[in-house]
Short mmCIF file of C-alpha atoms in Angstrom, two decimals:
data_model
loop_
_atom_site.label_atom_id
_atom_site.label_comp_id
_atom_site.label_asym_id
_atom_site.label_seq_id
_atom_site.Cartn_x
_atom_site.Cartn_y
_atom_site.Cartn_z
CA MET A 296 -89.13 70.11 1.27
CA ASP A 297 -90.06 69.55 4.93
CA MET A 298 -93.08 67.81 6.42
CA LYS A 299 -95.21 70.99 6.46
CA SER A 300 -94.57 71.55 2.72
CA ASP A 301 -95.65 68.00 1.92
CA LEU A 302 -98.88 68.40 3.86
CA PHE A 303 -99.50 71.73 2.11
CA SER A 304 -99.08 70.04 -1.30
CA PHE A 305 -101.58 67.38 -0.33
CA ALA A 306 -104.15 69.98 0.84
CA LEU A 307 -103.62 72.08 -2.31
CA ALA A 308 -104.34 69.09 -4.52
CA LEU A 309 -107.61 68.44 -2.72
CA THR A 310 -108.65 72.11 -3.06
CA MET A 311 -107.90 72.24 -6.78
CA THR A 312 -109.98 69.15 -7.33
CA ALA A 313 -112.98 70.65 -5.56
CA LEU A 314 -112.72 74.01 -7.40
CA LEU A 315 -112.28 72.61 -10.89
CA GLY A 316 -114.88 69.90 -10.46
CA VAL A 317 -112.54 67.46 -12.04
CA GLY A 318 -113.69 64.76 -9.69
CA ALA A 319 -111.64 62.81 -7.27
CA MET A 320 -107.97 63.58 -7.12
CA PRO A 321 -105.88 60.83 -8.60
CA SER A 322 -105.13 58.35 -5.81
CA CYS A 323 -101.46 58.18 -6.72
CA LEU A 324 -101.05 61.93 -6.15
CA ALA A 325 -102.82 61.84 -2.79
CA GLN A 326 -100.92 58.79 -1.64
CA THR A 327 -97.59 60.26 -2.72
CA ALA A 328 -98.14 63.52 -0.84
CA LEU A 329 -99.45 61.81 2.25
CA SER A 330 -96.66 59.21 2.26
CA LYS A 331 -94.03 61.95 2.12
CA ALA A 332 -95.62 63.73 5.07
CA ILE A 333 -95.84 60.58 7.18
CA SER A 334 -92.31 59.54 6.24
CA LYS A 335 -90.92 62.93 7.26
CA GLU A 336 -92.75 62.83 10.59
CA ALA A 337 -91.59 59.28 11.33
CA SER A 338 -88.00 60.23 10.47
CA THR A 339 -88.15 63.25 12.77
CA ASP A 340 -89.61 61.18 15.62
CA ALA A 341 -86.93 58.51 15.16
CA SER A 342 -84.20 61.14 15.18
CA ASN A 343 -85.59 62.69 18.35
CA ALA A 344 -85.90 59.25 19.96
CA THR A 345 -82.30 58.41 19.05
CA SER A 346 -81.04 61.70 20.49
CA LYS A 347 -83.04 61.14 23.67
CA ALA A 348 -81.75 57.57 24.00
CA ALA A 349 -78.17 58.77 23.53
CA GLY A 350 -78.74 61.47 26.13
CA ASP A 351 -80.26 58.96 28.55
CA LEU A 352 -77.32 56.58 27.99
CA GLU A 353 -74.78 59.33 28.62
CA SER A 354 -76.66 60.40 31.75
CA GLN A 355 -76.77 56.79 32.93
CA SER A 356 -73.02 56.36 32.31
CA GLN A 357 -72.27 59.54 34.27
CA SER A 358 -74.50 58.32 37.10
CA GLN A 359 -72.72 54.96 37.15
CA ALA A 360 -69.30 56.64 37.14
CA GLN A 361 -70.33 58.86 40.06
CA SER A 362 -71.66 55.84 41.94
CA GLN A 363 -68.40 53.94 41.36
CA ALA A 364 -66.36 56.95 42.51
CA GLN A 365 -68.39 57.15 45.72
CA PHE A 366 -67.94 53.40 46.28
CA SER A 367 -64.20 53.48 45.63
CA GLY A 368 -63.85 56.14 48.33
CA GLN A 369 -64.55 53.44 50.94
CA PHE A 370 -61.61 51.30 49.81
CA PHE A 371 -58.17 51.59 48.27
CA ALA A 372 -57.19 49.26 45.42
CA GLY A 373 -60.08 46.96 46.33
CA VAL A 374 -58.74 46.38 49.86
CA SER A 375 -61.11 47.14 52.72
CA GLU A 376 -60.10 48.96 55.88
CA ALA A 377 -60.74 45.79 57.89
CA GLU A 378 -58.44 43.75 55.64
CA LEU A 379 -55.62 46.28 55.87
CA ALA A 380 -56.03 46.61 59.65
CA GLN A 381 -55.07 42.94 60.00
CA VAL A 382 -51.52 43.85 58.99
CA PHE A 383 -51.16 45.93 62.18
CA SER A 384 -53.33 43.81 64.51
CA LYS A 385 -50.56 42.70 66.90
CA PHE A 386 -50.06 46.26 68.13
CA GLN A 387 -51.95 49.37 69.13
CA SER A 388 -51.41 51.01 65.79
CA CYS A 389 -52.46 53.45 63.14
CA PHE A 390 -51.63 53.94 59.49
CA VAL A 391 -52.29 57.03 57.41
CA MET A 392 -51.53 57.44 53.72
CA LEU A 393 -51.97 60.48 51.50
CA ASP A 394 -52.40 60.07 47.75
CA LEU A 395 -50.78 63.35 46.66
CA LYS A 396 -52.17 63.26 43.13
CA ARG A 397 -55.78 62.99 44.33
CA SER A 398 -55.30 64.80 47.68
CA LYS A 399 -57.03 61.86 49.36
CA PHE A 400 -56.28 60.41 52.80
CA HIS A 401 -56.65 56.73 53.73
CA LYS A 402 -56.51 55.85 57.44
CA ILE A 403 -56.55 52.93 59.82
CA ASN A 404 -57.52 53.98 63.38
CA ALA A 405 -58.14 57.69 62.75
CA ASP A 406 -58.27 58.55 66.48
CA LEU A 407 -54.73 57.33 67.07
CA CYS A 408 -53.59 59.06 63.87
CA SER A 409 -54.59 62.41 65.40
CA THR A 410 -52.84 61.76 68.74
CA ARG A 411 -49.43 63.30 69.40
CA PHE A 412 -46.37 61.32 70.50
CA SER A 413 -42.65 61.96 70.75
CA PRO A 414 -41.16 61.95 67.22
CA CYS A 415 -38.01 60.15 68.42
CA SER A 416 -35.59 59.60 65.52
CA THR A 417 -38.08 60.71 62.85
CA PHE A 418 -37.08 64.20 64.07
CA LYS A 419 -33.80 63.71 62.20
CA ILE A 420 -35.67 64.83 59.06
CA PHE A 421 -36.47 68.20 60.64
CA ASN A 422 -33.09 68.49 62.35
CA SER A 423 -31.32 67.96 59.01
CA LEU A 424 -33.35 70.71 57.35
CA VAL A 425 -32.52 73.20 60.09
CA GLY A 426 -28.85 72.20 60.05
CA LEU A 427 -28.62 72.79 56.29
CA ASP A 428 -30.60 76.03 56.29
CA THR A 429 -28.53 77.57 59.09
CA GLY A 430 -25.22 76.50 57.52
CA VAL A 431 -24.30 74.24 60.45
CA ALA A 432 -24.23 71.45 57.86
CA LYS A 433 -22.96 72.31 54.39
CA SER A 434 -24.28 69.16 52.71
CA GLU A 435 -25.13 65.52 53.37
CA ARG A 436 -21.36 64.94 53.54
CA GLN A 437 -20.97 67.18 56.61
CA VAL A 438 -18.72 65.40 59.13
CA PHE A 439 -19.09 65.55 62.90
CA ALA A 440 -16.93 63.52 65.26
CA LYS A 441 -17.01 62.21 68.81
CA LYS A 442 -14.74 60.16 71.01
CA SER A 443 -15.81 56.58 71.50
CA GLU A 444 -15.67 54.70 74.81
CA SER A 445 -12.29 53.33 73.79
CA GLY A 446 -10.99 56.86 73.38
CA LEU A 447 -10.85 56.71 69.61
CA GLU A 448 -12.49 59.44 67.57
CA GLU A 449 -15.52 58.41 65.53
CA ALA A 450 -16.37 60.57 62.52
CA GLN A 451 -19.58 60.27 60.50
CA THR A 452 -21.29 62.14 57.69
CA MET A 453 -24.87 63.39 57.98
CA GLN A 454 -25.95 60.85 55.35
CA ALA A 455 -24.50 58.02 57.46
CA ALA A 456 -26.09 59.46 60.59
CA MET A 457 -29.50 59.49 58.90
CA THR A 458 -29.13 55.99 57.44
CA ASN A 459 -27.84 54.45 60.69
CA SER A 460 -29.94 56.69 62.97
CA LEU A 461 -26.98 57.98 64.99
CA VAL A 462 -28.44 59.96 67.88
CA TRP A 463 -25.12 61.45 68.97
CA TYR A 464 -24.56 63.06 65.56
CA TYR A 465 -27.88 64.91 65.63
CA GLN A 466 -27.39 65.91 69.24
CA ALA A 467 -24.07 67.49 68.26
CA MET A 468 -25.72 69.29 65.35
CA ALA A 469 -28.59 70.50 67.54
CA GLU A 470 -26.08 72.02 69.97
CA LYS A 471 -24.45 73.93 67.11
CA ILE A 472 -27.86 75.12 65.86
CA GLY A 473 -28.80 76.38 69.32
CA MET A 474 -32.16 76.57 71.08
CA ALA A 475 -33.15 80.00 69.72
CA ARG A 476 -32.85 79.01 66.08
CA MET A 477 -34.38 75.57 66.71
CA LYS A 478 -37.46 77.10 68.36
CA HIS A 479 -37.77 79.59 65.52
CA TYR A 480 -38.04 76.85 62.91
CA LEU A 481 -40.27 74.63 65.07
CA LYS A 482 -42.85 77.42 65.24
CA LYS A 483 -42.35 78.58 61.67
CA VAL A 484 -43.20 75.20 60.10
CA PRO A 485 -44.97 74.46 62.58
CA TYR A 486 -43.80 71.02 63.67
CA GLY A 487 -46.25 69.25 65.99
CA ASN A 488 -46.68 71.16 69.24
CA ALA A 489 -43.37 72.98 68.55
CA ASP A 490 -42.40 72.53 72.22
CA ALA A 491 -38.66 72.34 72.88
CA THR A 492 -38.86 73.42 76.54
CA SER A 493 -37.82 70.08 78.02
CA GLY A 494 -35.69 69.53 81.07
CA GLY A 495 -33.24 67.67 78.86
CA GLY A 496 -32.51 70.80 76.84
CA ILE A 497 -31.40 71.07 73.22
CA THR A 498 -30.19 67.46 72.98
CA ARG A 499 -33.23 65.67 74.43
CA PHE A 500 -36.50 67.49 73.68
CA TRP A 501 -37.43 65.19 70.75
CA LEU A 502 -36.48 61.95 72.54
CA GLY A 503 -39.51 61.01 74.65
CA ASP A 504 -39.72 64.53 76.03
CA SER A 505 -41.66 67.77 75.40
CA LEU A 506 -41.88 67.74 71.59
CA LYS A 507 -44.92 65.83 70.29
CA ILE A 508 -46.35 65.24 66.83
CA SER A 509 -49.24 63.15 65.49
CA PRO A 510 -49.12 60.72 62.56
CA ASP A 511 -51.48 63.06 60.68
CA GLU A 512 -49.04 65.94 61.23
CA GLN A 513 -46.11 63.77 60.18
CA VAL A 514 -47.80 63.08 56.85
CA ARG A 515 -48.56 66.76 56.23
CA PHE A 516 -44.97 67.67 57.10
CA VAL A 517 -43.49 65.09 54.71
CA ALA A 518 -46.00 66.02 51.99
CA ASP A 519 -44.82 69.64 52.25
CA LEU A 520 -41.22 68.43 52.08
CA VAL A 521 -41.94 66.42 48.93
CA GLU A 522 -43.64 69.38 47.25
CA ASP A 523 -41.12 72.06 48.41
CA ARG A 524 -43.70 73.88 50.54
CA LEU A 525 -41.74 74.00 53.81
CA PRO A 526 -40.09 77.28 54.91
CA PHE A 527 -36.62 75.98 54.06
CA LYS A 528 -34.34 76.52 51.08
CA THR A 529 -35.16 74.40 48.05
CA ARG A 530 -31.63 73.00 48.13
CA SER A 531 -31.99 71.95 51.77
CA MET A 532 -35.22 70.10 51.05
CA ALA A 533 -33.74 68.36 48.01
CA ILE A 534 -30.73 67.15 50.02
CA VAL A 535 -32.91 65.78 52.82
CA ARG A 536 -35.18 63.97 50.38
CA GLY A 537 -32.10 62.32 48.90
CA MET A 538 -30.90 61.30 52.37
CA MET A 539 -34.24 59.58 53.05
CA ARG A 540 -33.98 57.23 50.07
CA LEU A 541 -34.13 53.61 51.26
CA SER A 542 -34.79 51.17 48.44
CA GLU A 543 -36.14 50.70 44.93
CA ASN A 544 -37.95 47.96 43.04
CA ASP A 545 -39.90 47.65 39.79
CA LYS A 546 -42.90 49.38 41.39
CA GLY A 547 -41.28 52.51 42.77
CA ILE A 548 -38.77 54.19 45.09
CA LEU A 549 -39.23 54.13 48.87
CA TYR A 550 -38.12 57.02 51.11
CA GLY A 551 -38.47 57.14 54.88
CA LYS A 552 -37.18 57.35 58.43
CA THR A 553 -37.81 55.11 61.42
CA GLY A 554 -38.10 56.12 65.05
CA SER A 555 -38.19 54.13 68.30
CA MET A 556 -38.74 54.73 72.00
CA MET A 557 -38.00 52.42 74.92
CA LYS A 558 -39.50 52.42 78.40
CA ASP A 559 -38.27 50.32 81.31
CA GLY A 560 -36.02 48.40 78.95
CA LYS A 561 -38.84 47.49 76.56
CA ASN A 562 -39.77 48.78 73.13
CA GLU A 563 -42.69 51.15 73.70
CA LEU A 564 -43.18 52.98 70.40
CA GLY A 565 -42.27 52.58 66.75
CA TRP A 566 -42.54 55.06 63.85
CA PHE A 567 -42.04 54.81 60.14
CA VAL A 568 -42.71 57.95 58.13
CA GLY A 569 -41.92 58.60 54.48
CA TYR A 570 -43.20 58.42 50.94
CA LEU A 571 -43.35 56.16 47.91
CA VAL A 572 -42.69 57.54 44.42
CA LYS A 573 -44.34 55.65 41.57
CA PRO A 574 -44.70 56.41 37.84
CA HIS A 575 -48.34 57.41 38.29
CA GLY A 576 -48.08 59.32 41.58
CA THR A 577 -46.61 59.78 45.05
CA TYR A 578 -47.96 58.37 48.31
CA VAL A 579 -46.97 59.86 51.68
CA PHE A 580 -47.44 57.60 54.70
CA CYS A 581 -46.93 57.23 58.42
CA THR A 582 -47.18 54.14 60.60
CA LEU A 583 -47.22 54.28 64.40
CA ILE A 584 -47.17 51.13 66.52
CA LYS A 585 -47.41 50.91 70.31
CA ALA A 586 -46.88 47.98 72.64
CA LYS A 587 -50.15 46.40 73.76
CA ASP A 588 -50.96 46.18 77.46
CA THR A 589 -51.21 42.42 77.99
CA SER A 590 -51.62 42.57 81.79
CA LEU A 591 -55.39 42.04 81.60
CA ASP A 592 -55.36 39.42 78.84
CA ALA A 593 -56.57 35.92 79.60
CA GLY A 594 -54.68 32.79 78.62
CA THR A 595 -51.98 30.40 79.67
CA PRO A 596 -48.67 31.80 80.94
CA GLU A 597 -47.06 30.63 77.71
CA ASP A 598 -49.65 32.46 75.57
CA LEU A 599 -49.33 35.64 77.61
CA GLN A 600 -45.54 35.52 77.33
CA LYS A 601 -45.83 35.09 73.56
CA GLN A 602 -48.17 38.09 73.35
CA GLU A 603 -45.78 40.18 75.42
CA ASP A 604 -42.82 39.14 73.28
CA GLU A 605 -44.72 40.14 70.12
CA SER A 606 -45.76 43.45 71.66
CA ASN A 607 -42.14 44.14 72.63
CA LYS A 608 -41.36 44.41 68.91
CA ALA A 609 -43.00 47.86 68.82
CA TRP A 610 -40.05 49.74 67.37
CA GLY A 611 -39.07 51.50 64.18
CA LYS A 612 -37.83 48.51 62.18
CA GLN A 613 -41.07 46.65 62.85
CA ALA A 614 -43.10 49.72 61.84
CA ARG A 615 -41.21 49.82 58.55
CA LYS A 616 -41.77 46.10 57.98
CA LEU A 617 -45.52 46.45 58.54
CA THR A 618 -45.68 49.53 56.32
CA GLU A 619 -44.04 47.72 53.42
CA GLU A 620 -46.43 44.81 53.96
CA ALA A 621 -49.40 47.20 53.87
CA LEU A 622 -48.15 48.96 50.73
CA SER A 623 -47.65 45.58 49.09
CA LYS A 624 -51.19 44.52 50.04
CA LEU A 625 -52.46 47.70 48.39
CA GLY A 626 -50.56 46.83 45.21
CA LEU A 627 -48.24 49.82 45.55
CA TRP A 628 -44.97 48.14 46.56
#
Protein backbone atom coordinates (compact mmCIF):
# COMPACT_ATOMS: atom_id res chain seq x y z
CA MET A 1 0.00 0.00 0.00
CA ASP A 2 1.20 3.55 -0.71
CA MET A 3 0.97 6.65 1.46
CA LYS A 4 -2.47 7.65 0.10
CA SER A 5 -3.89 4.20 0.97
CA ASP A 6 -2.60 4.48 4.53
CA LEU A 7 -4.20 7.89 4.98
CA PHE A 8 -7.45 6.54 3.54
CA SER A 9 -7.42 3.68 6.08
CA PHE A 10 -6.93 6.14 8.90
CA ALA A 11 -9.83 8.35 7.70
CA LEU A 12 -12.09 5.31 7.22
CA ALA A 13 -11.48 4.20 10.78
CA LEU A 14 -12.48 7.60 12.11
CA THR A 15 -15.67 7.61 10.00
CA MET A 16 -16.74 4.15 11.14
CA THR A 17 -16.30 5.18 14.74
CA ALA A 18 -18.52 8.22 14.32
CA LEU A 19 -21.26 6.28 12.46
CA LEU A 20 -21.44 3.33 14.81
CA GLY A 21 -21.20 5.41 17.94
CA VAL A 22 -18.72 2.98 19.31
CA GLY A 23 -16.77 5.79 20.90
CA ALA A 24 -13.22 6.74 20.32
CA MET A 25 -11.28 4.66 17.85
CA PRO A 26 -8.73 2.49 19.54
CA SER A 27 -5.52 4.53 19.84
CA CYS A 28 -3.39 1.69 18.54
CA LEU A 29 -5.34 1.58 15.27
CA ALA A 30 -5.10 5.34 14.76
CA GLN A 31 -1.43 5.43 15.62
CA THR A 32 -0.65 2.50 13.33
CA ALA A 33 -2.39 4.06 10.33
CA LEU A 34 -0.90 7.48 10.93
CA SER A 35 2.60 6.10 11.51
CA LYS A 36 2.46 4.23 8.21
CA ALA A 37 1.44 7.39 6.37
CA ILE A 38 4.18 9.49 7.95
CA SER A 39 6.77 6.77 7.40
CA LYS A 40 5.87 6.50 3.71
CA GLU A 41 6.06 10.27 3.25
CA ALA A 42 9.42 10.51 5.03
CA SER A 43 10.79 7.66 2.92
CA THR A 44 9.63 9.34 -0.29
CA ASP A 45 11.16 12.68 0.77
CA ALA A 46 14.45 10.99 1.66
CA SER A 47 14.52 9.19 -1.69
CA ASN A 48 13.86 12.43 -3.54
CA ALA A 49 16.53 14.21 -1.49
CA THR A 50 19.06 11.46 -2.24
CA SER A 51 18.30 11.62 -5.97
CA LYS A 52 18.62 15.40 -5.93
CA ALA A 53 21.91 15.23 -4.02
CA ALA A 54 23.27 12.67 -6.49
CA GLY A 55 22.17 14.87 -9.37
CA ASP A 56 23.77 17.93 -7.77
CA LEU A 57 27.00 15.99 -7.18
CA GLU A 58 27.10 14.79 -10.79
CA SER A 59 26.43 18.32 -12.02
CA GLN A 60 29.17 19.66 -9.75
CA SER A 61 31.63 17.02 -11.01
CA GLN A 62 30.83 17.90 -14.63
CA SER A 63 31.29 21.59 -13.84
CA GLN A 64 34.66 20.89 -12.20
CA ALA A 65 35.77 18.76 -15.15
CA GLN A 66 34.81 21.53 -17.58
CA SER A 67 36.65 24.08 -15.45
CA GLN A 68 39.77 21.89 -15.38
CA ALA A 69 39.59 21.38 -19.16
CA GLN A 70 39.42 25.14 -19.70
CA PHE A 71 42.37 25.66 -17.34
CA SER A 72 44.49 22.96 -18.96
CA GLY A 73 44.05 24.72 -22.31
CA GLN A 74 46.39 27.47 -21.05
CA PHE A 75 49.23 25.03 -20.40
CA PHE A 76 50.67 21.77 -21.64
CA ALA A 77 51.70 19.09 -19.15
CA GLY A 78 51.68 21.70 -16.38
CA VAL A 79 54.31 23.83 -18.13
CA SER A 80 53.42 27.46 -18.77
CA GLU A 81 54.13 29.28 -22.01
CA ALA A 82 56.57 31.56 -20.17
CA GLU A 83 58.51 28.58 -18.79
CA LEU A 84 58.78 26.92 -22.19
CA ALA A 85 59.79 30.19 -23.88
CA GLN A 86 62.93 30.23 -21.73
CA VAL A 87 64.25 27.28 -23.73
CA PHE A 88 64.39 29.47 -26.86
CA SER A 89 65.28 32.81 -25.19
CA LYS A 90 68.74 33.24 -26.76
CA PHE A 91 67.23 33.64 -30.23
CA GLN A 92 64.38 35.28 -32.07
CA SER A 93 62.35 32.11 -32.13
CA CYS A 94 59.03 30.36 -32.30
CA PHE A 95 57.81 26.88 -31.51
CA VAL A 96 54.55 25.31 -32.62
CA MET A 97 53.32 21.84 -31.69
CA LEU A 98 50.18 20.03 -32.81
CA ASP A 99 48.70 17.28 -30.67
CA LEU A 100 47.18 15.17 -33.47
CA LYS A 101 44.94 13.12 -31.19
CA ARG A 102 43.25 16.21 -29.72
CA SER A 103 43.70 18.49 -32.78
CA LYS A 104 45.15 21.11 -30.43
CA PHE A 105 47.94 23.58 -31.19
CA HIS A 106 50.46 24.87 -28.64
CA LYS A 107 52.59 27.88 -29.65
CA ILE A 108 55.41 30.08 -28.46
CA ASN A 109 55.49 33.44 -30.31
CA ALA A 110 52.43 32.97 -32.53
CA ASP A 111 53.26 35.99 -34.73
CA LEU A 112 56.58 34.53 -35.81
CA CYS A 113 54.93 31.12 -36.29
CA SER A 114 52.71 32.65 -38.99
CA THR A 115 55.59 34.41 -40.81
CA ARG A 116 57.05 32.83 -43.94
CA PHE A 117 60.75 32.12 -44.43
CA SER A 118 62.86 30.12 -46.86
CA PRO A 119 62.44 26.39 -46.06
CA CYS A 120 66.12 25.70 -46.77
CA SER A 121 66.91 21.99 -46.31
CA THR A 122 63.52 21.17 -44.76
CA PHE A 123 62.38 21.28 -48.41
CA LYS A 124 64.08 17.91 -48.85
CA ILE A 125 60.91 16.35 -47.42
CA PHE A 126 58.82 17.81 -50.24
CA ASN A 127 61.50 17.21 -52.87
CA SER A 128 61.68 13.53 -51.90
CA LEU A 129 57.91 13.12 -52.25
CA VAL A 130 57.91 14.64 -55.73
CA GLY A 131 60.92 12.57 -56.77
CA LEU A 132 59.21 9.34 -55.70
CA ASP A 133 55.82 10.21 -57.17
CA THR A 134 57.27 11.14 -60.56
CA GLY A 135 59.49 8.05 -60.71
CA VAL A 136 62.71 10.08 -60.73
CA ALA A 137 63.55 8.19 -57.54
CA LYS A 138 62.45 4.56 -57.31
CA SER A 139 62.98 4.24 -53.56
CA GLU A 140 65.05 5.58 -50.68
CA ARG A 141 67.95 3.59 -52.17
CA GLN A 142 67.95 5.65 -55.38
CA VAL A 143 71.56 6.54 -56.24
CA PHE A 144 72.72 9.80 -57.80
CA ALA A 145 76.36 10.64 -58.36
CA LYS A 146 78.57 13.68 -58.87
CA LYS A 147 82.24 14.32 -59.39
CA SER A 148 84.07 15.65 -56.38
CA GLU A 149 86.69 18.41 -56.46
CA SER A 150 89.37 15.75 -56.65
CA GLY A 151 87.75 14.36 -59.78
CA LEU A 152 86.45 11.23 -58.11
CA GLU A 153 82.81 10.29 -58.48
CA GLU A 154 80.71 10.48 -55.32
CA ALA A 155 77.57 8.35 -55.23
CA GLN A 156 74.89 8.59 -52.54
CA THR A 157 71.44 7.15 -51.89
CA MET A 158 68.43 9.34 -51.19
CA GLN A 159 68.35 8.06 -47.61
CA ALA A 160 71.95 9.17 -47.10
CA ALA A 161 71.22 12.51 -48.76
CA MET A 162 68.33 13.11 -46.36
CA THR A 163 70.26 12.02 -43.27
CA ASN A 164 73.38 14.03 -44.15
CA SER A 165 71.47 16.90 -45.79
CA LEU A 166 73.34 16.72 -49.10
CA VAL A 167 72.24 19.74 -51.13
CA TRP A 168 73.86 18.57 -54.36
CA TYR A 169 71.83 15.34 -54.37
CA TYR A 170 68.50 17.16 -54.16
CA GLN A 171 69.59 19.72 -56.72
CA ALA A 172 70.33 16.87 -59.12
CA MET A 173 66.94 15.30 -58.41
CA ALA A 174 65.15 18.64 -58.86
CA GLU A 175 66.75 19.03 -62.29
CA LYS A 176 65.44 15.60 -63.30
CA ILE A 177 61.96 16.45 -61.97
CA GLY A 178 61.89 19.70 -63.96
CA MET A 179 60.28 23.05 -63.21
CA ALA A 180 56.87 22.23 -64.71
CA ARG A 181 56.27 19.19 -62.54
CA MET A 182 57.77 20.88 -59.47
CA LYS A 183 55.43 23.88 -59.81
CA HIS A 184 52.49 21.53 -60.31
CA TYR A 185 53.07 19.81 -56.97
CA LEU A 186 53.91 23.04 -55.14
CA LYS A 187 50.49 24.43 -56.04
CA LYS A 188 48.65 21.15 -55.62
CA VAL A 189 49.69 20.66 -51.97
CA PRO A 190 50.00 23.76 -51.61
CA TYR A 191 53.42 24.27 -50.07
CA GLY A 192 53.90 27.72 -48.52
CA ASN A 193 53.66 30.44 -51.16
CA ALA A 194 54.35 27.80 -53.87
CA ASP A 195 56.72 30.26 -55.60
CA ALA A 196 59.53 28.64 -57.58
CA THR A 197 60.14 31.63 -59.88
CA SER A 198 63.57 32.52 -58.52
CA GLY A 199 66.51 33.80 -60.47
CA GLY A 200 68.44 30.76 -59.32
CA GLY A 201 66.08 28.42 -61.17
CA ILE A 202 65.20 24.82 -60.35
CA THR A 203 68.24 24.24 -58.13
CA ARG A 204 68.01 27.33 -55.90
CA PHE A 205 64.40 28.46 -55.34
CA TRP A 206 64.14 26.82 -51.87
CA LEU A 207 67.57 28.00 -50.67
CA GLY A 208 67.05 31.54 -49.38
CA ASP A 209 65.17 32.48 -52.53
CA SER A 210 61.55 32.82 -53.74
CA LEU A 211 59.93 29.85 -51.96
CA LYS A 212 58.68 30.73 -48.46
CA ILE A 213 56.77 28.79 -45.82
CA SER A 214 55.73 29.57 -42.23
CA PRO A 215 56.24 27.33 -39.19
CA ASP A 216 52.44 26.97 -38.98
CA GLU A 217 52.36 25.76 -42.59
CA GLN A 218 55.26 23.40 -41.95
CA VAL A 219 53.31 21.73 -39.14
CA ARG A 220 50.18 21.35 -41.28
CA PHE A 221 52.25 19.90 -44.12
CA VAL A 222 53.95 17.33 -41.87
CA ALA A 223 50.64 16.49 -40.15
CA ASP A 224 49.16 15.72 -43.58
CA LEU A 225 52.21 13.60 -44.37
CA VAL A 226 51.81 11.63 -41.14
CA GLU A 227 48.12 11.00 -41.81
CA ASP A 228 48.47 10.25 -45.56
CA ARG A 229 46.44 13.32 -46.59
CA LEU A 230 48.93 14.82 -49.06
CA PRO A 231 48.30 14.47 -52.82
CA PHE A 232 51.07 11.89 -53.19
CA LYS A 233 51.01 8.11 -53.44
CA THR A 234 50.67 6.31 -50.13
CA ARG A 235 53.90 4.44 -50.84
CA SER A 236 55.79 7.70 -51.45
CA MET A 237 54.62 9.15 -48.15
CA ALA A 238 55.51 5.96 -46.25
CA ILE A 239 59.04 5.96 -47.69
CA VAL A 240 59.63 9.61 -46.79
CA ARG A 241 58.37 9.11 -43.25
CA GLY A 242 60.85 6.26 -42.88
CA MET A 243 63.66 8.47 -44.21
CA MET A 244 62.88 11.10 -41.56
CA ARG A 245 63.40 8.74 -38.62
CA LEU A 246 66.13 10.10 -36.34
CA SER A 247 66.18 8.41 -32.94
CA GLU A 248 64.22 6.38 -30.41
CA ASN A 249 64.09 6.13 -26.63
CA ASP A 250 61.75 4.66 -24.03
CA LYS A 251 59.31 7.55 -24.54
CA GLY A 252 58.86 7.45 -28.30
CA ILE A 253 60.31 7.74 -31.81
CA LEU A 254 61.55 11.07 -33.18
CA TYR A 255 61.27 12.00 -36.87
CA GLY A 256 62.44 15.25 -38.42
CA LYS A 257 64.55 17.36 -40.75
CA THR A 258 66.77 20.34 -40.05
CA GLY A 259 67.36 23.37 -42.24
CA SER A 260 69.88 26.22 -42.09
CA MET A 261 70.59 29.48 -43.88
CA MET A 262 73.73 31.63 -43.76
CA LYS A 263 74.12 35.32 -44.53
CA ASP A 264 77.43 37.14 -44.81
CA GLY A 265 79.22 34.10 -43.45
CA LYS A 266 77.04 33.87 -40.34
CA ASN A 267 74.24 31.52 -39.37
CA GLU A 268 71.03 33.46 -39.96
CA LEU A 269 68.22 30.91 -39.67
CA GLY A 270 67.63 27.46 -38.24
CA TRP A 271 64.70 25.05 -38.73
CA PHE A 272 63.72 21.77 -37.18
CA VAL A 273 60.45 20.27 -38.35
CA GLY A 274 59.10 16.80 -37.65
CA TYR A 275 56.99 14.69 -35.34
CA LEU A 276 57.17 12.50 -32.26
CA VAL A 277 55.32 9.17 -32.11
CA LYS A 278 54.36 7.98 -28.64
CA PRO A 279 52.16 5.10 -27.43
CA HIS A 280 49.33 7.49 -26.58
CA GLY A 281 49.55 9.84 -29.56
CA THR A 282 51.57 11.76 -32.15
CA TYR A 283 52.90 15.31 -31.82
CA VAL A 284 53.90 17.33 -34.90
CA PHE A 285 56.26 20.25 -34.27
CA CYS A 286 58.30 23.01 -35.85
CA THR A 287 61.01 25.19 -34.34
CA LEU A 288 62.38 28.28 -36.06
CA ILE A 289 65.30 30.24 -34.62
CA LYS A 290 66.79 33.47 -35.98
CA ALA A 291 69.96 35.30 -35.04
CA LYS A 292 69.30 38.24 -32.72
CA ASP A 293 70.38 41.73 -33.76
CA THR A 294 72.88 42.63 -31.03
CA SER A 295 74.00 45.93 -32.58
CA LEU A 296 71.82 48.00 -30.24
CA ASP A 297 72.47 45.97 -27.09
CA ALA A 298 74.26 47.59 -24.17
CA GLY A 299 77.13 45.98 -22.32
CA THR A 300 80.86 45.47 -22.31
CA PRO A 301 82.60 44.46 -25.55
CA GLU A 302 83.12 41.01 -24.06
CA ASP A 303 79.41 40.62 -23.24
CA LEU A 304 78.36 41.81 -26.68
CA GLN A 305 80.79 39.40 -28.34
CA LYS A 306 79.39 36.55 -26.23
CA GLN A 307 75.83 37.47 -27.26
CA GLU A 308 76.84 37.60 -30.91
CA ASP A 309 78.59 34.23 -30.65
CA GLU A 310 75.46 32.68 -29.11
CA SER A 311 73.24 34.25 -31.75
CA ASN A 312 75.52 32.88 -34.49
CA LYS A 313 74.38 29.39 -33.46
CA ALA A 314 71.05 29.97 -35.21
CA TRP A 315 71.17 26.93 -37.47
CA GLY A 316 69.40 23.61 -37.90
CA LYS A 317 71.35 21.54 -35.39
CA GLN A 318 70.73 24.11 -32.67
CA ALA A 319 67.02 24.21 -33.55
CA ARG A 320 66.88 20.44 -33.14
CA LYS A 321 68.72 20.62 -29.81
CA LEU A 322 66.27 23.21 -28.46
CA THR A 323 63.28 21.24 -29.74
CA GLU A 324 64.39 18.10 -27.94
CA GLU A 325 64.95 20.17 -24.79
CA ALA A 326 61.43 21.61 -25.09
CA LEU A 327 59.85 18.19 -25.68
CA SER A 328 61.73 16.87 -22.66
CA LYS A 329 60.50 19.77 -20.52
CA LEU A 330 56.95 18.89 -21.58
CA GLY A 331 57.51 15.29 -20.49
CA LEU A 332 57.19 13.96 -24.04
CA TRP A 333 60.80 13.03 -24.83
